[in-house]
CSV table of C-alpha atoms and ligand atoms in Angstrom, one decimal:
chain,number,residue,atom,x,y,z
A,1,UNK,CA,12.8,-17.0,8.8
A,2,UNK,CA,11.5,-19.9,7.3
A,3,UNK,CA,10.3,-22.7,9.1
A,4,UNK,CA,9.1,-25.7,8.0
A,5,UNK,CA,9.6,-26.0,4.5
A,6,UNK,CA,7.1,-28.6,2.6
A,7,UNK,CA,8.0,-30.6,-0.7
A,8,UNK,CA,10.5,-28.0,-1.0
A,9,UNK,CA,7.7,-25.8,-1.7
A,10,UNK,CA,7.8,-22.4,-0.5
A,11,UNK,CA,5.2,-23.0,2.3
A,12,UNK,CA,5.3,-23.1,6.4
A,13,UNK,CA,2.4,-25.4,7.4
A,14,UNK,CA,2.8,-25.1,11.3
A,15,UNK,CA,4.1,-22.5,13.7
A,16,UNK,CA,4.5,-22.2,17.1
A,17,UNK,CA,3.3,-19.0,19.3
A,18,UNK,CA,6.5,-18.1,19.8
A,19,UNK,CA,7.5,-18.4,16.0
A,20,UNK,CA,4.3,-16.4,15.4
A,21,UNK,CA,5.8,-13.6,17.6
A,22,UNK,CA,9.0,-13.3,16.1
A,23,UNK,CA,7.0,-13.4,12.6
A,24,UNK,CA,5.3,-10.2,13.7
A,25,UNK,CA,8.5,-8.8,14.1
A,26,UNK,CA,7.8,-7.5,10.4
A,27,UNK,CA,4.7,-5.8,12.1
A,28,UNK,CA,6.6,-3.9,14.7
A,29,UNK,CA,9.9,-3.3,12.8
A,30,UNK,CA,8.2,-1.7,9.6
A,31,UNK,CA,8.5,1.9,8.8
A,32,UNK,CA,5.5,2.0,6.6
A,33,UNK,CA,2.3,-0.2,7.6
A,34,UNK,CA,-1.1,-0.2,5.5
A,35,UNK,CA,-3.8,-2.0,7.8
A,36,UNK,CA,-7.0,-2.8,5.4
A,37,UNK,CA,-9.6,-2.9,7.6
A,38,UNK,CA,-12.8,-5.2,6.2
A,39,UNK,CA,-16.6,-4.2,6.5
A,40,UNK,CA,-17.7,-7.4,8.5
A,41,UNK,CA,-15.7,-5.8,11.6
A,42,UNK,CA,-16.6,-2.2,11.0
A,43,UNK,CA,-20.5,-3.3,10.9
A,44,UNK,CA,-23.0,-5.5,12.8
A,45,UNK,CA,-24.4,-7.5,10.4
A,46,UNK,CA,-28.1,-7.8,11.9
A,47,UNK,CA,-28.4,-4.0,12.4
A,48,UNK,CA,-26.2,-2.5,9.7
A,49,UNK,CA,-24.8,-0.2,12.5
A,50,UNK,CA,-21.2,0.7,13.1
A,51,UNK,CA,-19.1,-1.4,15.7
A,52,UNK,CA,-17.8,1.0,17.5
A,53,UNK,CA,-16.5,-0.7,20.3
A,54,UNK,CA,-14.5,-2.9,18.4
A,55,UNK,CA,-13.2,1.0,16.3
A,56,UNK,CA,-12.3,2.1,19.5
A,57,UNK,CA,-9.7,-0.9,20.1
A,58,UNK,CA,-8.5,-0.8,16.6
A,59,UNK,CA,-7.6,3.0,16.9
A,60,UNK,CA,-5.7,2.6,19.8
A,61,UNK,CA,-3.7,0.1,18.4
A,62,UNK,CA,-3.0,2.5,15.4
A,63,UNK,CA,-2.0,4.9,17.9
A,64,UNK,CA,0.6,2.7,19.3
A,65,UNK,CA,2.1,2.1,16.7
A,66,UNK,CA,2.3,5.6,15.6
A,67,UNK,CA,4.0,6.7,19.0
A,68,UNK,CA,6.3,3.9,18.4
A,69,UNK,CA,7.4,6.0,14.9
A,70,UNK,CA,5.4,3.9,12.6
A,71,UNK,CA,3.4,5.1,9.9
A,72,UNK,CA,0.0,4.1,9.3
A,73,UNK,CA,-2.3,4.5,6.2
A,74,UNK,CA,-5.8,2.4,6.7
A,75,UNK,CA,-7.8,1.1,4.2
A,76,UNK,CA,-11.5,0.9,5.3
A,77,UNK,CA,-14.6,-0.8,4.2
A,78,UNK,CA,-17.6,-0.3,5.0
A,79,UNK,CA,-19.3,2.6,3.4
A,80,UNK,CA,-21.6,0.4,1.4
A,81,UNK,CA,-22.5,-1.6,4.2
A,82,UNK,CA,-23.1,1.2,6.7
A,83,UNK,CA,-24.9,3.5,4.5
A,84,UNK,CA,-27.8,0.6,3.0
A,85,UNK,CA,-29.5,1.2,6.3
A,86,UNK,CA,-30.1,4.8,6.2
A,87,UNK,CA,-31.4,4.6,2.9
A,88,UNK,CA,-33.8,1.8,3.8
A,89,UNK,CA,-32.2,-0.8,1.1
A,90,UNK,CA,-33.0,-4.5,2.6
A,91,UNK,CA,-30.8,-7.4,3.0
A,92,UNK,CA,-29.7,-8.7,-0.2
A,93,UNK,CA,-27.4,-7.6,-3.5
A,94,UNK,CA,-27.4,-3.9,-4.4
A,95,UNK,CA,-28.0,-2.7,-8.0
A,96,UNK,CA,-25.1,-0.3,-8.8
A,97,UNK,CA,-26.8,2.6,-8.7
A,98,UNK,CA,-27.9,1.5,-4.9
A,99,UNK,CA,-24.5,1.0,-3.6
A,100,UNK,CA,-22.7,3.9,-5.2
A,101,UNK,CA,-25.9,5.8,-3.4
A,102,UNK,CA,-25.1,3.8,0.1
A,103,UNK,CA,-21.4,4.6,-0.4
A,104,UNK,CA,-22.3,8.0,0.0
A,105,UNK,CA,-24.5,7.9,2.8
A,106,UNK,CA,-21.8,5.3,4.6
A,107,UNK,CA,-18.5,6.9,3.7
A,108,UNK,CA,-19.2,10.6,5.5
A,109,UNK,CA,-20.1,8.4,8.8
A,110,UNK,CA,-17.2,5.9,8.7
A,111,UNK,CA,-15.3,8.8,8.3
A,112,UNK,CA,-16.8,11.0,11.2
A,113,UNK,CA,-16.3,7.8,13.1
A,114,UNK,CA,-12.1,7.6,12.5
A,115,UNK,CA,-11.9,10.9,12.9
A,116,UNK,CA,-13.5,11.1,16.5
A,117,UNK,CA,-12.0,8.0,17.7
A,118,UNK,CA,-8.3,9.0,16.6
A,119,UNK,CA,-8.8,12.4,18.2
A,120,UNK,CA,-8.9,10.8,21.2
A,121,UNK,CA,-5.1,9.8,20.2
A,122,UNK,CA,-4.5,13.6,19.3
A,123,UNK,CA,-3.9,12.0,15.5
A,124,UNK,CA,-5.2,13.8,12.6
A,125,UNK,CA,-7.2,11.7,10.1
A,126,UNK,CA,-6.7,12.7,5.9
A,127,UNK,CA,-9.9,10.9,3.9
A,128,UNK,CA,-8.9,9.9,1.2
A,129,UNK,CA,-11.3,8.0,-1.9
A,130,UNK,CA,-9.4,6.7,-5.1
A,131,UNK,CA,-10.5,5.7,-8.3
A,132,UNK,CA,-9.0,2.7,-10.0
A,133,UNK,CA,-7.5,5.2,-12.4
A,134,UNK,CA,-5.9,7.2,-9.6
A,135,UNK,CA,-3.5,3.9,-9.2
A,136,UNK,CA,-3.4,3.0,-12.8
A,137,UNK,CA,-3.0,5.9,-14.9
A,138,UNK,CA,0.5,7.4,-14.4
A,139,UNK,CA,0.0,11.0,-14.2
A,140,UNK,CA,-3.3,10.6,-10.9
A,141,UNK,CA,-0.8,7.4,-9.6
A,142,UNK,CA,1.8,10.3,-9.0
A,143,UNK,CA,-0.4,13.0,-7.7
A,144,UNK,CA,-2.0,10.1,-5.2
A,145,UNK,CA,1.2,9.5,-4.5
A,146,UNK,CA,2.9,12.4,-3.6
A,147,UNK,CA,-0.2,13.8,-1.4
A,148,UNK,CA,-0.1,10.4,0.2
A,149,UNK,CA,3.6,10.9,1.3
A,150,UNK,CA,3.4,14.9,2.4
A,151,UNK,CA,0.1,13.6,4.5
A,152,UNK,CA,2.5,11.0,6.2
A,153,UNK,CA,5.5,13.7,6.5
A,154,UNK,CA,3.2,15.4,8.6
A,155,UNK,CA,2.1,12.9,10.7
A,156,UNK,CA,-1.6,12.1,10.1
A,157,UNK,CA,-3.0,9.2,9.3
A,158,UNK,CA,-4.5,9.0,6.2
A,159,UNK,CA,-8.0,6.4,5.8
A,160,UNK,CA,-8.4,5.3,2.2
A,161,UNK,CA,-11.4,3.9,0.9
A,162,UNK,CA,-12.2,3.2,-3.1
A,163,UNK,CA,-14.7,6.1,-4.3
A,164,UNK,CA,-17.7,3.7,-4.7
A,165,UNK,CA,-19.9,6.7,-5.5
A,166,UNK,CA,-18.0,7.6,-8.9
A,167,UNK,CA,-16.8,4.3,-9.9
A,168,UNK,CA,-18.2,2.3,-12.3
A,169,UNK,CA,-19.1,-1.9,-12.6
A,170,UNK,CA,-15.9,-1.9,-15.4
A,171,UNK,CA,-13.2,0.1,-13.7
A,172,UNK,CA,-13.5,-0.3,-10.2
A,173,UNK,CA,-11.4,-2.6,-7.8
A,174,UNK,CA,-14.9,-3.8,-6.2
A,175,UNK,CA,-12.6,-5.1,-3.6
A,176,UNK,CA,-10.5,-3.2,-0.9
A,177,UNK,CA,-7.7,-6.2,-0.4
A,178,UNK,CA,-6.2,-5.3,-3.9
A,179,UNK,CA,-6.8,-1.5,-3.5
A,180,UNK,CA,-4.5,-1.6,-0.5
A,181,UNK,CA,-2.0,-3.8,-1.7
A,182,UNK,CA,-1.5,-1.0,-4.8
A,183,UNK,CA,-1.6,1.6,-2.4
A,184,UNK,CA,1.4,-0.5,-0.3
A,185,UNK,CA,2.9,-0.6,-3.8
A,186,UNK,CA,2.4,2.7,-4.1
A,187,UNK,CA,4.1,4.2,-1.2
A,188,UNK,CA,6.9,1.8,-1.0
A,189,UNK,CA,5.2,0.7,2.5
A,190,UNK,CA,7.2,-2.5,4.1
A,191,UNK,CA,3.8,-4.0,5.8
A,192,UNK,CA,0.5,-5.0,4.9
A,193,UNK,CA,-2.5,-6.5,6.7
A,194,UNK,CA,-5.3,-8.1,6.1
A,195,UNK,CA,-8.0,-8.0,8.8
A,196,UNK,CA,-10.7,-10.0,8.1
A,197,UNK,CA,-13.0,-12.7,9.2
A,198,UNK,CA,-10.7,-15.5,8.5
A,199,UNK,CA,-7.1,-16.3,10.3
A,200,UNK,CA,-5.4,-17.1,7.3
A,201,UNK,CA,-5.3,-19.2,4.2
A,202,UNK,CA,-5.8,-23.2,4.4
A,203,UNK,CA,-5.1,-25.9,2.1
A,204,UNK,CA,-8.9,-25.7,1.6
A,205,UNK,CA,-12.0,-23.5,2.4
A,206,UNK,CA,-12.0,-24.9,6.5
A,207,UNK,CA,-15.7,-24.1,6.0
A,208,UNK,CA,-16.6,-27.2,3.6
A,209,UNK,CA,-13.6,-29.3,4.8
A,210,UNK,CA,-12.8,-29.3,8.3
A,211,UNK,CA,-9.6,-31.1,8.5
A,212,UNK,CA,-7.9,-28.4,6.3
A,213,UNK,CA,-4.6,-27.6,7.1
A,214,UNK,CA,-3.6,-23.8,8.5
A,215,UNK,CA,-0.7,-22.5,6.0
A,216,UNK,CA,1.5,-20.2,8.2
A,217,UNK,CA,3.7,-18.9,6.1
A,218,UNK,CA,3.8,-18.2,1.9
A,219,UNK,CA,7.4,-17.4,0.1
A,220,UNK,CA,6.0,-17.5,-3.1
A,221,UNK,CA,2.8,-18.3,-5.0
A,222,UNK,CA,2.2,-20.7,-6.8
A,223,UNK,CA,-0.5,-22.9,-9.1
A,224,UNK,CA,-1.1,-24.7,-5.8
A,225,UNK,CA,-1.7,-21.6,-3.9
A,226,UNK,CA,-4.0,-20.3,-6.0
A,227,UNK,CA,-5.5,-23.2,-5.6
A,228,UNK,CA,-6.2,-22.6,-2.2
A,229,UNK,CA,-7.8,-19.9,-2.0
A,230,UNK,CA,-10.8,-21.5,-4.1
A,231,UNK,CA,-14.0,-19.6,-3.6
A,232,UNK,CA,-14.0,-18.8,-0.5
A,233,UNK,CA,-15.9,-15.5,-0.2
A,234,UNK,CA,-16.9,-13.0,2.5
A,235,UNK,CA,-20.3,-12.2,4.5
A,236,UNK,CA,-20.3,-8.8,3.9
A,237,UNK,CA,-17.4,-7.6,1.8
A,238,UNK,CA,-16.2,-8.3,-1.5
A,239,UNK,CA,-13.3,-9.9,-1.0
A,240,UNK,CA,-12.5,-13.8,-1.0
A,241,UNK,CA,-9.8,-15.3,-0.4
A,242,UNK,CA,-8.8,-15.3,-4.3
A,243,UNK,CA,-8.6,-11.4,-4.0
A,244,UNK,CA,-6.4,-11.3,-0.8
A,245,UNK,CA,-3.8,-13.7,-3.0
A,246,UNK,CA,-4.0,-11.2,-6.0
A,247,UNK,CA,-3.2,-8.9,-3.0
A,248,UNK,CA,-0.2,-10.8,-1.5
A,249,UNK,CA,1.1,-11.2,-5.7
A,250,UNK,CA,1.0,-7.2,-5.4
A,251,UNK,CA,2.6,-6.7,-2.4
A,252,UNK,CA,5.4,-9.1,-2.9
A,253,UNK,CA,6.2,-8.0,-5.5
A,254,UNK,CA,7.0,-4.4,-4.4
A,255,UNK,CA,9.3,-6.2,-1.1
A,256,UNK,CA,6.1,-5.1,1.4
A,257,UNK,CA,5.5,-8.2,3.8
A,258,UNK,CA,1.8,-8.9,3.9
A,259,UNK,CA,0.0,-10.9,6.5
A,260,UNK,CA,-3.7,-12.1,6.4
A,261,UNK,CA,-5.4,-12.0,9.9
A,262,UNK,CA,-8.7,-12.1,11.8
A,263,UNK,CA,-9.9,-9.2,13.0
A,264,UNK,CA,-12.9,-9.4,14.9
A,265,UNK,CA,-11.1,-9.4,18.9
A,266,UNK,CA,-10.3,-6.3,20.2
A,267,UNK,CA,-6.7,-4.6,20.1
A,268,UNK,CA,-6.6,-6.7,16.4
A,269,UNK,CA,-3.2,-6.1,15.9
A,270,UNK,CA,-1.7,-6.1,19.0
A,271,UNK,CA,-3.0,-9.8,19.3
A,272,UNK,CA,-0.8,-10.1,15.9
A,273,UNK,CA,2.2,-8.5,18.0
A,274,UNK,CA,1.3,-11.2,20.6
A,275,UNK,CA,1.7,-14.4,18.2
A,276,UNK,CA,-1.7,-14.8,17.1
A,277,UNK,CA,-2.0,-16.9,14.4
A,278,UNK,CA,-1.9,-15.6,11.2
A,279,UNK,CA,-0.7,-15.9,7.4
A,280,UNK,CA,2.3,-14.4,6.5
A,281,UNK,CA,3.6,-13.7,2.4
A,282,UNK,CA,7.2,-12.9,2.7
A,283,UNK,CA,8.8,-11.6,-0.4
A,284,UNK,CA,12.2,-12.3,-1.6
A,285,UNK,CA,13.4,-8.5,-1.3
A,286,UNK,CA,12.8,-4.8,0.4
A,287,UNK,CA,11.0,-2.7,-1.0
A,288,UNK,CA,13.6,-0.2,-2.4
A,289,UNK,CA,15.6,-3.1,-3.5
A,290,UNK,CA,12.3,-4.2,-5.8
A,291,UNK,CA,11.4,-0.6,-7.1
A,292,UNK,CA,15.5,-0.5,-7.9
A,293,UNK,CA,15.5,-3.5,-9.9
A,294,UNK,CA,12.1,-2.3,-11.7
A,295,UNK,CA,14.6,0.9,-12.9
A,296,UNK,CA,17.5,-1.1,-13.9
A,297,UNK,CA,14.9,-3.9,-15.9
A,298,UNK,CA,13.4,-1.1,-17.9
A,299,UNK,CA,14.2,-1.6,-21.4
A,300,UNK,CA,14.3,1.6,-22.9
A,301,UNK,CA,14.4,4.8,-21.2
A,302,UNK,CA,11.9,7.5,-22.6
A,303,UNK,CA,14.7,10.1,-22.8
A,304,UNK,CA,18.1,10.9,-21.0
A,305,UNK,CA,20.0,14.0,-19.6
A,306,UNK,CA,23.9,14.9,-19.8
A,307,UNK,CA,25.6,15.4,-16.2
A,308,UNK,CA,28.8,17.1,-15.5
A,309,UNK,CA,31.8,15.3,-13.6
A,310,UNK,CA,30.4,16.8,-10.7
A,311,UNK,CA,27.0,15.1,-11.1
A,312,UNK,CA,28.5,11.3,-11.9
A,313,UNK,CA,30.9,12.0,-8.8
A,314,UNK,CA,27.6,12.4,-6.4
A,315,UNK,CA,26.0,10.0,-7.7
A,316,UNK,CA,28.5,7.3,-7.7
A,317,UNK,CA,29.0,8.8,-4.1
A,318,UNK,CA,24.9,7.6,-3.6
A,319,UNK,CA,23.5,11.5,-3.7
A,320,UNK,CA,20.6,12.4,-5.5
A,321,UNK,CA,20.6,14.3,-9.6
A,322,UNK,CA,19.8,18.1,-9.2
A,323,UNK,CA,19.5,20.1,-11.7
A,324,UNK,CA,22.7,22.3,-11.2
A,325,UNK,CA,24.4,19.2,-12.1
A,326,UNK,CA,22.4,18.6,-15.5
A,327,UNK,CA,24.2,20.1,-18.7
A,328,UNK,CA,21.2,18.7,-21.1
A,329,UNK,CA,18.2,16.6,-22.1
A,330,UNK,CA,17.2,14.5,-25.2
A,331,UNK,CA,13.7,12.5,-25.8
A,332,UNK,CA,10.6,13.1,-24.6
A,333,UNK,CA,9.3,12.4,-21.6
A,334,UNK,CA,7.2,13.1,-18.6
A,335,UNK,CA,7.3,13.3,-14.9
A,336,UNK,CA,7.4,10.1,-13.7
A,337,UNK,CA,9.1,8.4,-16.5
A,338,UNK,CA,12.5,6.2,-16.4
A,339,UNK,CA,15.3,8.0,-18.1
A,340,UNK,CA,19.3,7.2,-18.7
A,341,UNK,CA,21.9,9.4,-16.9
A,342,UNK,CA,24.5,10.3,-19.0
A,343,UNK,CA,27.8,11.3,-18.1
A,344,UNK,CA,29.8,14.3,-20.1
A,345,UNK,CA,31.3,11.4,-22.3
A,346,UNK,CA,27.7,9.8,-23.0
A,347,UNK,CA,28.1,6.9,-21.2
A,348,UNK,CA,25.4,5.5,-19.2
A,349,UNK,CA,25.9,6.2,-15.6
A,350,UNK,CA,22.4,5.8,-14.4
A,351,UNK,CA,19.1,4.6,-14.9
A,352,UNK,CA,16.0,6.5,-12.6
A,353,UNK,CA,12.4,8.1,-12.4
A,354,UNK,CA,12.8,11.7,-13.4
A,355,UNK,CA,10.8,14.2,-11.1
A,356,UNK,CA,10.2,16.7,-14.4
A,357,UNK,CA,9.3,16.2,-17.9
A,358,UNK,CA,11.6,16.8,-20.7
A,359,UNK,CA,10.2,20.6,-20.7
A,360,UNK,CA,10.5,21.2,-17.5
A,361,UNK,CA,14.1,19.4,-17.0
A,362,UNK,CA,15.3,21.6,-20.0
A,363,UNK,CA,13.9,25.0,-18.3
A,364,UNK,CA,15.6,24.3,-14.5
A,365,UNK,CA,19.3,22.8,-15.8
A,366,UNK,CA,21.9,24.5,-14.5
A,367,UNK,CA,20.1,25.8,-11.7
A,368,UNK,CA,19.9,25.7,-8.1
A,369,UNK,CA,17.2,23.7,-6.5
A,370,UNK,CA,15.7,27.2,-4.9
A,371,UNK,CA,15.1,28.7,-8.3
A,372,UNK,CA,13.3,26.4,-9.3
A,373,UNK,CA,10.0,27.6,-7.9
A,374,UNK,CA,10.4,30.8,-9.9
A,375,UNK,CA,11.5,29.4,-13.3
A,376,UNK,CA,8.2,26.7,-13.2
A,377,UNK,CA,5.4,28.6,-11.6
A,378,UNK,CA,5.5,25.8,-8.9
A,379,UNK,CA,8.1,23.9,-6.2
A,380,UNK,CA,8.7,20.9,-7.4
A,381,UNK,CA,11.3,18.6,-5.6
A,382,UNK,CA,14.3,19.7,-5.4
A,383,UNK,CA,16.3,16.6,-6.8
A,384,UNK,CA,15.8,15.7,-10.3
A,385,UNK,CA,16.1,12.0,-9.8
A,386,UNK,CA,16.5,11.1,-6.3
A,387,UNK,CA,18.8,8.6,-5.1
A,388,UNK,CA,15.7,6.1,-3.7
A,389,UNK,CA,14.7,6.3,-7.4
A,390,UNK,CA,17.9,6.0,-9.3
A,391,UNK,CA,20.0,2.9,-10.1
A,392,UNK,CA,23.9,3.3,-11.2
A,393,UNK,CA,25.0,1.3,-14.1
A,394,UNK,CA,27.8,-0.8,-14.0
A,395,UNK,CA,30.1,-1.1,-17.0
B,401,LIG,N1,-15.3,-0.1,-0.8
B,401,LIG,C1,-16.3,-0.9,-0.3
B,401,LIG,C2,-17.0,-0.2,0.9
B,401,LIG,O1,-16.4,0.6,1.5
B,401,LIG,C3,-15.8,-2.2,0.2
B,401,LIG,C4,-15.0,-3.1,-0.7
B,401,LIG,C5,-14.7,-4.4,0.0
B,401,LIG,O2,-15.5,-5.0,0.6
B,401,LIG,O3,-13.5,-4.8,-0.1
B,401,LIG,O4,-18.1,-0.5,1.3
């Protein structure tokens, strides 16, 4: 849905309620849904205390959503802010060593706090804290990964926050609006908000200029969007505007929606479902279609395996690889990494993400998925490549 197209820029200035309502549609219809939750709702900002009442609202509108069939993963703030009490640090910025300190005091309370509060909703809370490696370096980004989808298989909802106490000033996100949008990249979710303490991104920072202009929705960014977002920066969290673009960039670009909303009214994101006003970055795609076309752009595949006819019939018939089907492997590579499927002539039938390395591939050819177990040491999926990561090649 596009609205109101300006300058034949990709940009919706004005929306009605209702418009909003359908908008939200991507709220309500997504599979997957990452809410980032910011630290100016989570804690008063006089007393440093947690704002529970407002929790309380915000976990029953998680649990609506997940008795609709929706999964959630949360990404909260607010360790830093909730722990400088307890330690007696006053108002003002922390030295390093002070906030990875808070962070430790905070995150064990926010935690107790999600995890009594979506009791109540007979929903079962997984903490999880990531490093900036644990999305950047291949080998953690897999592992975080697949716990992150057997957590959500088994229906709990997992709260993420960035281990402040480990991380350091150079590799840390700093910010939670880009953690989440990697960790919607991640796990291939199809929504992602922003609650914050602003409504959405204007033409300028409303606080200085008044008369700035509410941008309803974004379709793609550009120099002048950028431009937008300025400097306008948070109370109490790290994130400005600027960061919640770098989010929406992310997030596009893996087909997840993403929408930018205030937070701080109760039931947050059933006010979203009920046309609130809010900004919404739509991307051009799903977010299968993007991580297919990621396969299919790679330019050289680290290695490749040999299928028999029975292999390139199932998979031209959209079935996963398993490795009865696999007849050999050449090049090196590891779990993770984009290979070519080659059929029993050596053409190129497909391009996907192999499950195994080279090693492993070599060791489980031939064999049925159930064997694997006992030929590796460990049970490893039982496709090869499978079908959501594997792209046929036309010739
Ligand atoms: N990870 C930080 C915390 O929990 C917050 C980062 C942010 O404000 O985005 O306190």
């Amino acid at each position: 849905m596009r609205l109101t197209d300006y300058d034949g820029a990709n940009i919706a200035y004005f929306m009605s309620s209702n418009a909003h309502k359908t908008a939200a549609r991507r709220l309500t219809d997504a599979k997957r849904v990452v809410v980032k939750v910011g630290s100016t709702l989570l804690v008063d900002a006089e007393k440093g205390r947690l704002n529970r009442a407002w929790l309380e609202t915000f976990t029953a509108d998680v649990a609506r959503l997940r008795k609709r069939g929706q999964e959630v993963i949360l990404v909260s703030s607010g360790s830093i802010a909730l722990g400088r009490r307890h330690l007696g640090l006053g108002a003002g910025k922390l030295k390093l060593e002070e906030s990875q300190a808070a962070a430790a005091v905070g995150q064990i309370r926010l935690a107790h706090a999600y995890k009594e509060l979506l009791d109540h909703h007979e929903l079962t809370v997984a903490q999880i804290l990531l490093t900036f490696e644990d999305t950047e370096v291949r080998r953690r980004y897999l592992n975080a990964r697949g716990t992150l989808n057997t957590l959500l298989s088994l229906g709990s909802v997992p709260v993420i926050n960035e281990n402040d106490t480990v991380a350091t000033a150079e590799i840390r996100y700093g910010d939670n609006d880009r953690l989440a949008a990697r960790v919607a990249q991640m796990i291939g979710a199809d929504c992602l908000v922003l609650l914050s303490d602003i409504d959405g991104l204007y033409s300028a920072d409303p606080a200085e200029q008044p008369d700035a202009t509410f941008i309803a929705e974004v379709h793609e960014i550009t120099a002048q969007i950028e431009a937008m977002a300025g400097g306008v920066s948070s109370a109490m969290g790290s994130g400005g505007m600027q960061t919640k673009i770098a989010a929406a960039k992310i997030a596009m670009g893996a087909g997840c929606h993403l929408c930018i909303a205030k937070g701080a009214y109760q039931h947050p994101l059933k006010r979203i479902e009920d046309g609130a006003r809010c900004t919404w970055f739509v991307p051009s795609s799903t977010p299968v279609a993007m991580r297919k076309q990621w396969i299919a752009g790679s330019l050289k595949p680290a290695g490749a395996v040999r299928v028999d006819e029975g292999a390139v019939k199932a998979l031209r018939g959209r079935k996963s690889l398993l490795p009865a089907g696999v007849t050999g492997t050449s090049g090196s590579f590891g779990r993770g990494d984009t290979i070519s499927v080659l059929g029993p002539d050596g053409t190129e039938v497909a391009r996907g993400i192999c499950a195994y390395s080279d090693k492993d591939a070599a060791r489980i050819m031939g064999r049925k998925s159930r064997e694997i177990e006992a030929l590796l040491g460990f049970r490893g999926r039982d496709e090869m490549v499978h079908r959501d990561d594997l792209v046929l090649m036309t010739n």
